[in-house]
mmCIF file of C-alpha atoms in Angstrom:
data_model
loop_
_atom_site.group_PDB
_atom_site.id
_atom_site.type_symbol
_atom_site.label_atom_id
_atom_site.label_comp_id
_atom_site.label_asym_id
_atom_site.label_seq_id
_atom_site.Cartn_x
_atom_site.Cartn_y
_atom_site.Cartn_z
ATOM 1 C CA MET A 1 -9.874 -35.139 -55.236
ATOM 2 C CA ARG A 2 -6.159 -35.605 -54.536
ATOM 3 C CA LYS A 3 -5.739 -32.077 -54.476
ATOM 4 C CA ALA A 4 -8.976 -31.974 -52.086
ATOM 5 C CA CYS A 5 -7.284 -33.845 -49.653
ATOM 6 C CA LEU A 6 -4.038 -32.802 -49.207
ATOM 7 C CA ALA A 7 -5.516 -29.318 -48.933
ATOM 8 C CA LEU A 8 -7.942 -31.151 -45.509
ATOM 9 C CA LEU A 9 -4.666 -33.035 -44.359
ATOM 10 C CA LEU A 10 -2.267 -29.679 -44.953
ATOM 11 C CA ALA A 11 -5.520 -28.016 -42.822
ATOM 12 C CA ALA A 12 -5.439 -30.407 -40.955
ATOM 13 C CA SER A 13 -1.830 -29.944 -39.680
ATOM 14 C CA VAL A 14 -2.260 -26.584 -39.053
ATOM 15 C CA THR A 15 -5.030 -25.766 -37.383
ATOM 16 C CA PRO A 16 -3.110 -26.327 -33.829
ATOM 17 C CA ALA A 17 0.361 -24.316 -34.420
ATOM 18 C CA PHE A 18 -3.559 -21.996 -34.695
ATOM 19 C CA ALA A 19 -5.265 -22.833 -32.032
ATOM 20 C CA GLN A 20 -5.895 -20.117 -29.386
ATOM 21 C CA ASP A 21 -6.443 -20.574 -25.513
ATOM 22 C CA LYS A 22 -9.378 -19.885 -24.300
ATOM 23 C CA THR A 23 -9.231 -16.218 -22.458
ATOM 24 C CA VAL A 24 -9.727 -16.462 -18.833
ATOM 25 C CA ASP A 25 -9.589 -13.060 -16.542
ATOM 26 C CA LEU A 26 -8.680 -12.745 -12.802
ATOM 27 C CA LYS A 27 -9.680 -11.330 -10.087
ATOM 28 C CA VAL A 28 -7.776 -10.429 -7.263
ATOM 29 C CA SER A 29 -7.807 -9.203 -4.511
ATOM 30 C CA HIS A 30 -6.187 -8.010 -0.976
ATOM 31 C CA TRP A 31 -7.244 -5.441 1.659
ATOM 32 C CA VAL A 32 -4.976 -2.468 1.779
ATOM 33 C CA PRO A 33 -5.592 1.367 0.483
ATOM 34 C CA ALA A 34 -4.212 1.021 -3.213
ATOM 35 C CA SER A 35 -2.277 3.932 -2.579
ATOM 36 C CA HIS A 36 -0.201 0.928 -0.636
ATOM 37 C CA PRO A 37 2.844 -0.835 -2.597
ATOM 38 C CA LEU A 38 1.884 -4.063 -2.865
ATOM 39 C CA GLN A 39 -1.062 -2.780 -5.403
ATOM 40 C CA LYS A 40 1.953 -2.216 -7.790
ATOM 41 C CA SER A 41 3.297 -5.091 -6.878
ATOM 42 C CA LEU A 42 -0.321 -7.567 -8.369
ATOM 43 C CA GLU A 43 -0.927 -5.119 -10.426
ATOM 44 C CA ASP A 44 3.043 -6.261 -11.905
ATOM 45 C CA TRP A 45 2.475 -9.422 -11.391
ATOM 46 C CA VAL A 46 -0.965 -9.674 -13.594
ATOM 47 C CA ALA A 47 0.740 -8.078 -16.063
ATOM 48 C CA ALA A 48 4.125 -11.076 -16.104
ATOM 49 C CA VAL A 49 1.200 -13.694 -16.259
ATOM 50 C CA ASN A 50 -0.643 -11.683 -18.932
ATOM 51 C CA LYS A 51 2.775 -11.269 -21.054
ATOM 52 C CA ASP A 52 3.687 -14.889 -20.576
ATOM 53 C CA SER A 53 0.384 -16.619 -21.588
ATOM 54 C CA GLY A 54 0.588 -14.869 -24.672
ATOM 55 C CA GLY A 55 -2.098 -12.587 -23.796
ATOM 56 C CA THR A 56 -4.437 -15.552 -23.148
ATOM 57 C CA ILE A 57 -4.868 -14.407 -18.557
ATOM 58 C CA THR A 58 -5.993 -10.808 -17.637
ATOM 59 C CA GLY A 59 -6.697 -9.478 -14.469
ATOM 60 C CA LYS A 60 -8.320 -6.749 -12.589
ATOM 61 C CA VAL A 61 -6.806 -6.413 -8.780
ATOM 62 C CA PHE A 62 -9.544 -5.267 -6.648
ATOM 63 C CA PRO A 63 -7.458 -3.058 -3.164
ATOM 64 C CA ALA A 64 -9.080 -2.022 -0.569
ATOM 65 C CA GLN A 65 -11.740 -5.180 1.077
ATOM 66 C CA GLN A 66 -13.671 -4.348 -1.996
ATOM 67 C CA LEU A 67 -14.436 -7.638 -2.808
ATOM 68 C CA GLY A 68 -14.114 -9.583 1.478
ATOM 69 C CA LYS A 69 -12.388 -8.346 3.957
ATOM 70 C CA ALA A 70 -8.462 -8.472 5.126
ATOM 71 C CA PHE A 71 -9.480 -12.069 8.104
ATOM 72 C CA ASP A 72 -11.985 -13.923 4.956
ATOM 73 C CA HIS A 73 -9.307 -13.625 2.026
ATOM 74 C CA TYR A 74 -7.765 -17.380 1.616
ATOM 75 C CA ASP A 75 -11.384 -18.510 2.279
ATOM 76 C CA MET A 76 -12.435 -15.956 -0.734
ATOM 77 C CA ALA A 77 -9.615 -17.903 -3.072
ATOM 78 C CA ARG A 78 -10.771 -21.295 -1.973
ATOM 79 C CA ASP A 79 -14.505 -20.024 -2.987
ATOM 80 C CA GLY A 80 -13.973 -18.904 -5.835
ATOM 81 C CA ILE A 81 -15.045 -15.585 -5.072
ATOM 82 C CA ALA A 82 -11.761 -14.443 -5.724
ATOM 83 C CA ASP A 83 -9.481 -15.997 -8.596
ATOM 84 C CA VAL A 84 -5.404 -15.096 -6.074
ATOM 85 C CA THR A 85 -5.923 -13.588 -3.026
ATOM 86 C CA TYR A 86 -3.283 -11.844 0.050
ATOM 87 C CA VAL A 87 -3.208 -13.626 2.814
ATOM 88 C CA ASN A 88 -2.003 -12.832 6.024
ATOM 89 C CA PRO A 89 -1.738 -16.110 7.618
ATOM 90 C CA GLY A 90 -1.625 -14.291 11.155
ATOM 91 C CA TYR A 91 -4.662 -13.242 11.368
ATOM 92 C CA GLN A 92 -6.216 -16.856 12.232
ATOM 93 C CA PRO A 93 -4.261 -18.230 14.891
ATOM 94 C CA GLY A 94 -4.408 -21.725 14.873
ATOM 95 C CA ARG A 95 -5.413 -22.471 10.997
ATOM 96 C CA PHE A 96 -2.695 -22.411 9.299
ATOM 97 C CA PRO A 97 0.922 -22.731 12.869
ATOM 98 C CA ILE A 98 3.713 -23.999 10.212
ATOM 99 C CA ILE A 99 4.325 -20.789 8.341
ATOM 100 C CA GLY A 100 3.991 -19.138 11.727
ATOM 101 C CA ALA A 101 7.491 -19.870 11.678
ATOM 102 C CA GLY A 102 8.525 -16.762 9.918
ATOM 103 C CA GLU A 103 6.814 -14.598 12.572
ATOM 104 C CA LEU A 104 9.178 -15.823 15.610
ATOM 105 C CA PRO A 105 10.537 -12.590 16.765
ATOM 106 C CA PHE A 106 14.072 -12.019 16.123
ATOM 107 C CA LEU A 107 14.625 -14.329 12.847
ATOM 108 C CA ILE A 108 14.241 -12.510 9.455
ATOM 109 C CA SER A 109 16.826 -9.838 9.408
ATOM 110 C CA ASP A 110 15.673 -8.919 5.671
ATOM 111 C CA ALA A 111 13.068 -8.633 3.323
ATOM 112 C CA LYS A 112 13.735 -9.708 -0.280
ATOM 113 C CA GLY A 113 15.818 -12.369 1.500
ATOM 114 C CA GLY A 114 13.871 -13.344 4.403
ATOM 115 C CA SER A 115 10.734 -13.586 1.680
ATOM 116 C CA GLU A 116 13.300 -16.073 -0.521
ATOM 117 C CA GLY A 117 13.800 -18.040 2.105
ATOM 118 C CA LEU A 118 10.586 -18.257 3.310
ATOM 119 C CA ASP A 119 9.030 -19.385 0.235
ATOM 120 C CA ALA A 120 11.506 -21.341 -0.619
ATOM 121 C CA TRP A 121 11.508 -23.614 2.645
ATOM 122 C CA TYR A 122 7.682 -23.377 2.984
ATOM 123 C CA ARG A 123 6.428 -24.807 -0.590
ATOM 124 C CA LYS A 124 6.682 -28.497 0.520
ATOM 125 C CA TYR A 125 4.652 -27.469 4.023
ATOM 126 C CA ALA A 126 2.798 -25.543 1.825
ATOM 127 C CA GLU A 127 1.126 -29.062 0.362
ATOM 128 C CA LYS A 128 0.125 -29.972 3.155
ATOM 129 C CA GLU A 129 -1.405 -26.232 4.707
ATOM 130 C CA MET A 130 -2.722 -24.893 2.373
ATOM 131 C CA LYS A 131 -4.807 -27.680 0.350
ATOM 132 C CA ASP A 132 -7.527 -26.649 -0.353
ATOM 133 C CA VAL A 133 -6.371 -23.740 -2.377
ATOM 134 C CA LYS A 134 -3.303 -23.052 -5.029
ATOM 135 C CA TYR A 135 -0.378 -22.062 -2.567
ATOM 136 C CA CYS A 136 2.061 -19.421 -5.154
ATOM 137 C CA LEU A 137 4.268 -17.631 -2.822
ATOM 138 C CA ALA A 138 5.303 -16.099 0.596
ATOM 139 C CA PHE A 139 6.459 -13.610 1.604
ATOM 140 C CA VAL A 140 7.549 -10.583 4.912
ATOM 141 C CA HIS A 141 7.333 -6.892 5.165
ATOM 142 C CA SER A 142 11.049 -5.254 7.018
ATOM 143 C CA PRO A 143 12.122 -6.120 10.068
ATOM 144 C CA SER A 144 9.300 -3.950 12.427
ATOM 145 C CA SER A 145 8.232 -3.640 15.973
ATOM 146 C CA PHE A 146 5.864 -1.357 18.686
ATOM 147 C CA HIS A 147 5.071 1.587 18.415
ATOM 148 C CA SER A 148 2.730 2.869 21.246
ATOM 149 C CA ARG A 149 0.559 5.875 22.771
ATOM 150 C CA THR A 150 0.441 6.167 26.217
ATOM 151 C CA LYS A 151 4.170 4.811 26.767
ATOM 152 C CA LYS A 152 8.055 3.553 25.740
ATOM 153 C CA ILE A 153 8.020 0.536 25.656
ATOM 154 C CA VAL A 154 11.821 -0.898 26.315
ATOM 155 C CA MET A 155 11.738 -4.040 28.440
ATOM 156 C CA PRO A 156 9.133 -6.922 27.979
ATOM 157 C CA GLU A 157 7.984 -6.184 31.787
ATOM 158 C CA ASP A 158 6.166 -2.796 29.943
ATOM 159 C CA VAL A 159 4.513 -5.037 28.503
ATOM 160 C CA LYS A 160 2.103 -5.390 31.819
ATOM 161 C CA GLY A 161 -1.323 -3.725 31.845
ATOM 162 C CA MET A 162 -1.420 -2.762 27.348
ATOM 163 C CA LYS A 163 -3.906 -3.431 25.554
ATOM 164 C CA ILE A 164 -2.327 -3.760 22.075
ATOM 165 C CA ARG A 165 -2.945 -4.967 19.123
ATOM 166 C CA PRO A 166 -1.019 -7.545 17.961
ATOM 167 C CA ALA A 167 0.748 -7.709 14.344
ATOM 168 C CA HIS A 168 -0.722 -11.199 14.245
ATOM 169 C CA ALA A 169 -1.000 -14.338 16.790
ATOM 170 C CA THR A 170 2.127 -15.410 17.135
ATOM 171 C CA MET A 171 3.213 -11.217 18.596
ATOM 172 C CA ALA A 172 -0.817 -12.314 19.877
ATOM 173 C CA ASN A 173 1.168 -14.983 22.689
ATOM 174 C CA PHE A 174 3.789 -12.428 23.373
ATOM 175 C CA VAL A 175 1.820 -9.500 24.569
ATOM 176 C CA THR A 176 -0.254 -12.228 26.917
ATOM 177 C CA SER A 177 2.473 -14.250 28.237
ATOM 178 C CA LEU A 178 4.327 -10.812 28.351
ATOM 179 C CA GLY A 179 0.554 -9.692 31.297
ATOM 180 C CA GLY A 180 -0.875 -7.153 28.496
ATOM 181 C CA THR A 181 -4.527 -7.243 26.476
ATOM 182 C CA ASN A 182 -4.747 -7.903 22.926
ATOM 183 C CA VAL A 183 -7.135 -6.056 20.888
ATOM 184 C CA GLN A 184 -7.942 -7.432 17.243
ATOM 185 C CA SER A 185 -8.423 -5.761 14.472
ATOM 186 C CA SER A 186 -7.228 -5.838 11.080
ATOM 187 C CA ALA A 187 -4.153 -3.543 9.597
ATOM 188 C CA PRO A 188 -7.181 -1.065 8.723
ATOM 189 C CA GLU A 189 -8.756 -0.002 11.218
ATOM 190 C CA VAL A 190 -5.707 0.160 13.730
ATOM 191 C CA ARG A 191 -5.878 4.359 13.431
ATOM 192 C CA ASP A 192 -9.806 4.330 14.891
ATOM 193 C CA ILE A 193 -9.435 1.434 17.414
ATOM 194 C CA ILE A 194 -6.196 3.713 19.515
ATOM 195 C CA GLU A 195 -7.978 6.560 18.345
ATOM 196 C CA ARG A 196 -10.711 5.654 20.708
ATOM 197 C CA GLY A 197 -8.568 4.619 23.688
ATOM 198 C CA VAL A 198 -9.605 0.461 22.488
ATOM 199 C CA ALA A 199 -5.715 -0.001 21.509
ATOM 200 C CA ASP A 200 -2.428 1.572 23.957
ATOM 201 C CA ALA A 201 -0.112 0.344 20.782
ATOM 202 C CA VAL A 202 0.075 -1.568 18.051
ATOM 203 C CA THR A 203 3.007 -4.306 16.184
ATOM 204 C CA PHE A 204 3.326 -2.786 12.429
ATOM 205 C CA PRO A 205 5.989 -1.354 10.057
ATOM 206 C CA TRP A 206 7.030 2.034 9.628
ATOM 207 C CA GLY A 207 6.191 2.762 6.273
ATOM 208 C CA SER A 208 2.860 0.796 6.789
ATOM 209 C CA LEU A 209 2.187 3.205 9.806
ATOM 210 C CA VAL A 210 2.501 6.623 8.005
ATOM 211 C CA LEU A 211 -0.286 5.126 4.941
ATOM 212 C CA PHE A 212 -2.227 4.277 7.466
ATOM 213 C CA GLY A 213 -2.037 6.978 9.466
ATOM 214 C CA ILE A 214 -1.194 5.462 12.631
ATOM 215 C CA ASP A 215 2.105 7.736 13.061
ATOM 216 C CA LYS A 216 -1.323 10.822 14.314
ATOM 217 C CA VAL A 217 -2.172 8.764 17.223
ATOM 218 C CA THR A 218 1.352 7.726 18.612
ATOM 219 C CA LYS A 219 3.807 8.183 19.916
ATOM 220 C CA TYR A 220 6.781 6.731 21.376
ATOM 221 C CA ASP A 221 8.227 3.853 18.961
ATOM 222 C CA MET A 222 10.532 0.661 19.181
ATOM 223 C CA ASP A 223 13.845 0.665 16.854
ATOM 224 C CA ALA A 224 14.514 -2.835 16.105
ATOM 225 C CA PRO A 225 13.886 -5.705 14.160
ATOM 226 C CA LEU A 226 11.255 -6.852 17.030
ATOM 227 C CA TYR A 227 9.109 -9.898 14.243
ATOM 228 C CA THR A 228 8.136 -9.652 10.429
ATOM 229 C CA THR A 229 5.210 -11.089 8.870
ATOM 230 C CA THR A 230 4.167 -13.645 7.226
ATOM 231 C CA PHE A 231 1.951 -12.971 3.905
ATOM 232 C CA VAL A 232 1.170 -15.391 0.660
ATOM 233 C CA PHE A 233 -0.592 -15.520 -2.584
ATOM 234 C CA VAL A 234 -2.878 -18.171 -2.919
ATOM 235 C CA MET A 235 -4.844 -18.771 -6.135
ATOM 236 C CA ASN A 236 -8.297 -20.826 -6.204
ATOM 237 C CA LYS A 237 -7.997 -24.762 -7.375
ATOM 238 C CA ASP A 238 -10.317 -24.874 -10.076
ATOM 239 C CA LYS A 239 -9.839 -21.927 -11.397
ATOM 240 C CA TYR A 240 -6.135 -23.511 -11.932
ATOM 241 C CA ASN A 241 -7.197 -26.277 -12.860
ATOM 242 C CA ALA A 242 -8.993 -24.878 -16.373
ATOM 243 C CA MET A 243 -5.972 -23.795 -17.223
ATOM 244 C CA SER A 244 -4.281 -24.824 -20.493
ATOM 245 C CA ASP A 245 -0.536 -25.875 -20.150
ATOM 246 C CA LYS A 246 0.484 -23.268 -21.400
ATOM 247 C CA GLN A 247 -1.211 -21.023 -19.201
ATOM 248 C CA LYS A 248 -0.131 -22.820 -16.334
ATOM 249 C CA ALA A 249 3.060 -22.711 -16.964
ATOM 250 C CA ALA A 250 2.672 -18.515 -16.994
ATOM 251 C CA ILE A 251 1.379 -19.125 -13.502
ATOM 252 C CA ASP A 252 3.535 -21.401 -11.908
ATOM 253 C CA LYS A 253 6.621 -18.712 -13.382
ATOM 254 C CA ASN A 254 4.991 -16.354 -11.277
ATOM 255 C CA CYS A 255 4.227 -18.416 -8.411
ATOM 256 C CA SER A 256 8.422 -18.745 -7.656
ATOM 257 C CA THR A 257 10.526 -17.703 -4.383
ATOM 258 C CA GLU A 258 12.464 -15.084 -7.404
ATOM 259 C CA MET A 259 8.907 -13.401 -7.300
ATOM 260 C CA ALA A 260 8.288 -13.911 -4.040
ATOM 261 C CA GLY A 261 12.002 -11.711 -3.131
ATOM 262 C CA VAL A 262 10.505 -8.902 -5.902
ATOM 263 C CA VAL A 263 7.390 -8.666 -3.704
ATOM 264 C CA GLY A 264 9.169 -8.617 0.092
ATOM 265 C CA GLU A 265 12.134 -6.065 -1.831
ATOM 266 C CA HIS A 266 9.460 -4.164 -3.006
ATOM 267 C CA TRP A 267 7.725 -3.495 0.225
ATOM 268 C CA GLY A 268 10.753 -3.094 2.476
ATOM 269 C CA LYS A 269 11.754 -0.612 0.185
ATOM 270 C CA PHE A 270 8.460 1.645 1.382
ATOM 271 C CA GLU A 271 8.559 0.364 4.828
ATOM 272 C CA ASP A 272 12.501 1.216 5.875
ATOM 273 C CA ALA A 273 11.567 4.444 4.118
ATOM 274 C CA GLY A 274 9.153 5.253 7.132
ATOM 275 C CA ILE A 275 11.070 5.773 9.818
ATOM 276 C CA ASP A 276 12.824 8.565 8.063
ATOM 277 C CA LYS A 277 9.039 10.110 7.248
ATOM 278 C CA VAL A 278 8.275 9.489 11.111
ATOM 279 C CA LYS A 279 11.738 11.266 12.425
ATOM 280 C CA ALA A 280 10.644 14.095 10.431
ATOM 281 C CA GLU A 281 7.586 14.511 12.100
ATOM 282 C CA GLY A 282 9.515 15.726 14.987
ATOM 283 C CA SER A 283 6.255 14.544 17.288
ATOM 284 C CA HIS A 284 7.456 11.018 18.068
ATOM 285 C CA GLU A 285 10.439 9.589 20.339
ATOM 286 C CA ILE A 286 12.232 6.620 18.661
ATOM 287 C CA TYR A 287 14.790 4.750 20.243
ATOM 288 C CA LYS A 288 17.036 1.749 20.152
ATOM 289 C CA LEU A 289 17.440 -1.664 21.811
ATOM 290 C CA THR A 290 20.764 -1.619 23.921
ATOM 291 C CA PRO A 291 22.643 -4.719 23.886
ATOM 292 C CA ASP A 292 21.640 -6.100 27.527
ATOM 293 C CA GLN A 293 17.345 -4.651 27.102
ATOM 294 C CA THR A 294 17.607 -6.655 22.736
ATOM 295 C CA ALA A 295 18.942 -9.887 25.482
ATOM 296 C CA ALA A 296 15.512 -9.268 27.855
ATOM 297 C CA TRP A 297 13.248 -9.530 24.712
ATOM 298 C CA LYS A 298 15.371 -12.386 23.550
ATOM 299 C CA LYS A 299 14.296 -13.722 26.294
ATOM 300 C CA ALA A 300 11.332 -13.146 26.557
ATOM 301 C CA ALA A 301 9.856 -14.107 23.593
ATOM 302 C CA GLU A 302 11.648 -18.085 23.486
ATOM 303 C CA PRO A 303 8.558 -19.804 25.031
ATOM 304 C CA LEU A 304 6.741 -18.638 21.960
ATOM 305 C CA VAL A 305 9.001 -21.223 19.724
ATOM 306 C CA LYS A 306 8.002 -24.161 21.880
ATOM 307 C CA THR A 307 4.407 -22.730 21.180
ATOM 308 C CA TRP A 308 5.011 -22.325 17.874
ATOM 309 C CA ALA A 309 6.417 -26.315 17.813
ATOM 310 C CA ASP A 310 3.408 -27.508 20.200
ATOM 311 C CA GLY A 311 1.665 -26.056 16.900
ATOM 312 C CA ALA A 312 3.374 -27.170 13.704
ATOM 313 C CA LYS A 313 3.878 -31.075 15.652
ATOM 314 C CA LYS A 314 0.260 -31.137 15.628
ATOM 315 C CA ALA A 315 0.183 -30.464 11.943
ATOM 316 C CA GLY A 316 2.207 -32.941 11.613
ATOM 317 C CA ALA A 317 5.217 -31.453 10.613
ATOM 318 C CA ASP A 318 8.317 -32.812 12.578
ATOM 319 C CA PRO A 319 9.217 -28.600 14.375
ATOM 320 C CA ASP A 320 13.072 -28.897 15.232
ATOM 321 C CA ALA A 321 14.046 -30.570 12.085
ATOM 322 C CA ALA A 322 11.183 -27.992 10.358
ATOM 323 C CA LEU A 323 13.195 -24.882 12.395
ATOM 324 C CA ALA A 324 16.525 -25.882 11.262
ATOM 325 C CA GLU A 325 15.748 -25.708 7.430
ATOM 326 C CA LEU A 326 14.026 -22.132 7.721
ATOM 327 C CA LYS A 327 16.772 -21.095 9.148
ATOM 328 C CA ALA A 328 19.575 -23.109 6.970
ATOM 329 C CA SER A 329 16.931 -21.146 4.303
ATOM 330 C CA LEU A 330 17.065 -17.649 5.314
ATOM 331 C CA LYS A 331 21.011 -17.995 5.962
ATOM 332 C CA LYS A 332 21.294 -19.005 2.727
ATOM 333 C CA TYR A 333 19.640 -15.510 1.185
ATOM 334 C CA ASN A 334 21.319 -13.831 3.796
ATOM 335 C CA ALA A 335 18.189 -12.768 5.900
ATOM 336 C CA LEU A 336 18.882 -15.086 8.998
ATOM 337 C CA ALA A 337 19.048 -12.156 11.947
ATOM 338 C CA GLU A 338 22.410 -12.817 13.942
#
């Protein structure tokens, strides 16, 4: 009897050590082609989470809008249509005003440091601005500019009368303020709208210009760090909350500022390599801005700061403090534009 009791006690004491977390399978969704560097970044992210969870979290990446339209990806994570999604907050003007600071012209100089600086700054604001989901990380691509089919855009006044597909809400405001007309579309649709004459130009990063075939329908390219685009990875809250502590720790470890830099750097290298590809085509006119032209663009962009500040204030942030914090964070990670 005593031996039986000891055996039961021994079994009870060791059972928890062998307790296995339930396997969790993640549906990870994005809207760019599988050939885009983001595909590998997300595959690497899933692999890292799998390793850190002891193999109990698995996942599959669904590219190219397979699970839903680009514009819907935040709501897809919120509603559980996908478990982890890639979101461009600027696709929905006015919905995520605070993170829009990362879209302001001539602010961010580098993809890796810019991603780290943006993510480290935004974490406290994400708790309120993206409260419907579990925020994972934020990042940016390399600074980018205008690509046009119809004419060179050298000075701000050149935008007047043009139909331009902007990268996000901030660039849309910029185009409008300069007398242009915005044409809304997701990235995969850009080539088509330019080819059909629905848009004359686009703001787009270099590598993606080639990937999406937009280089085939444009001719004039401004080589200037005019803007960056903010992106986030977000997760369905219920999916996260149902996980074990060890599994949550695996997610948290990979939803970090360090990982934001990894994603940003990988994408940044891809975009930076694009300019040489466009130059090699021989059919494009690529031009840099003079100091006076750059000064004119910076002057023209000043009202965008006030527009952003008004939106951030309505969202409950102190815009002056928030922008100062962002600049300090970017400076810390060596990514504050001069």
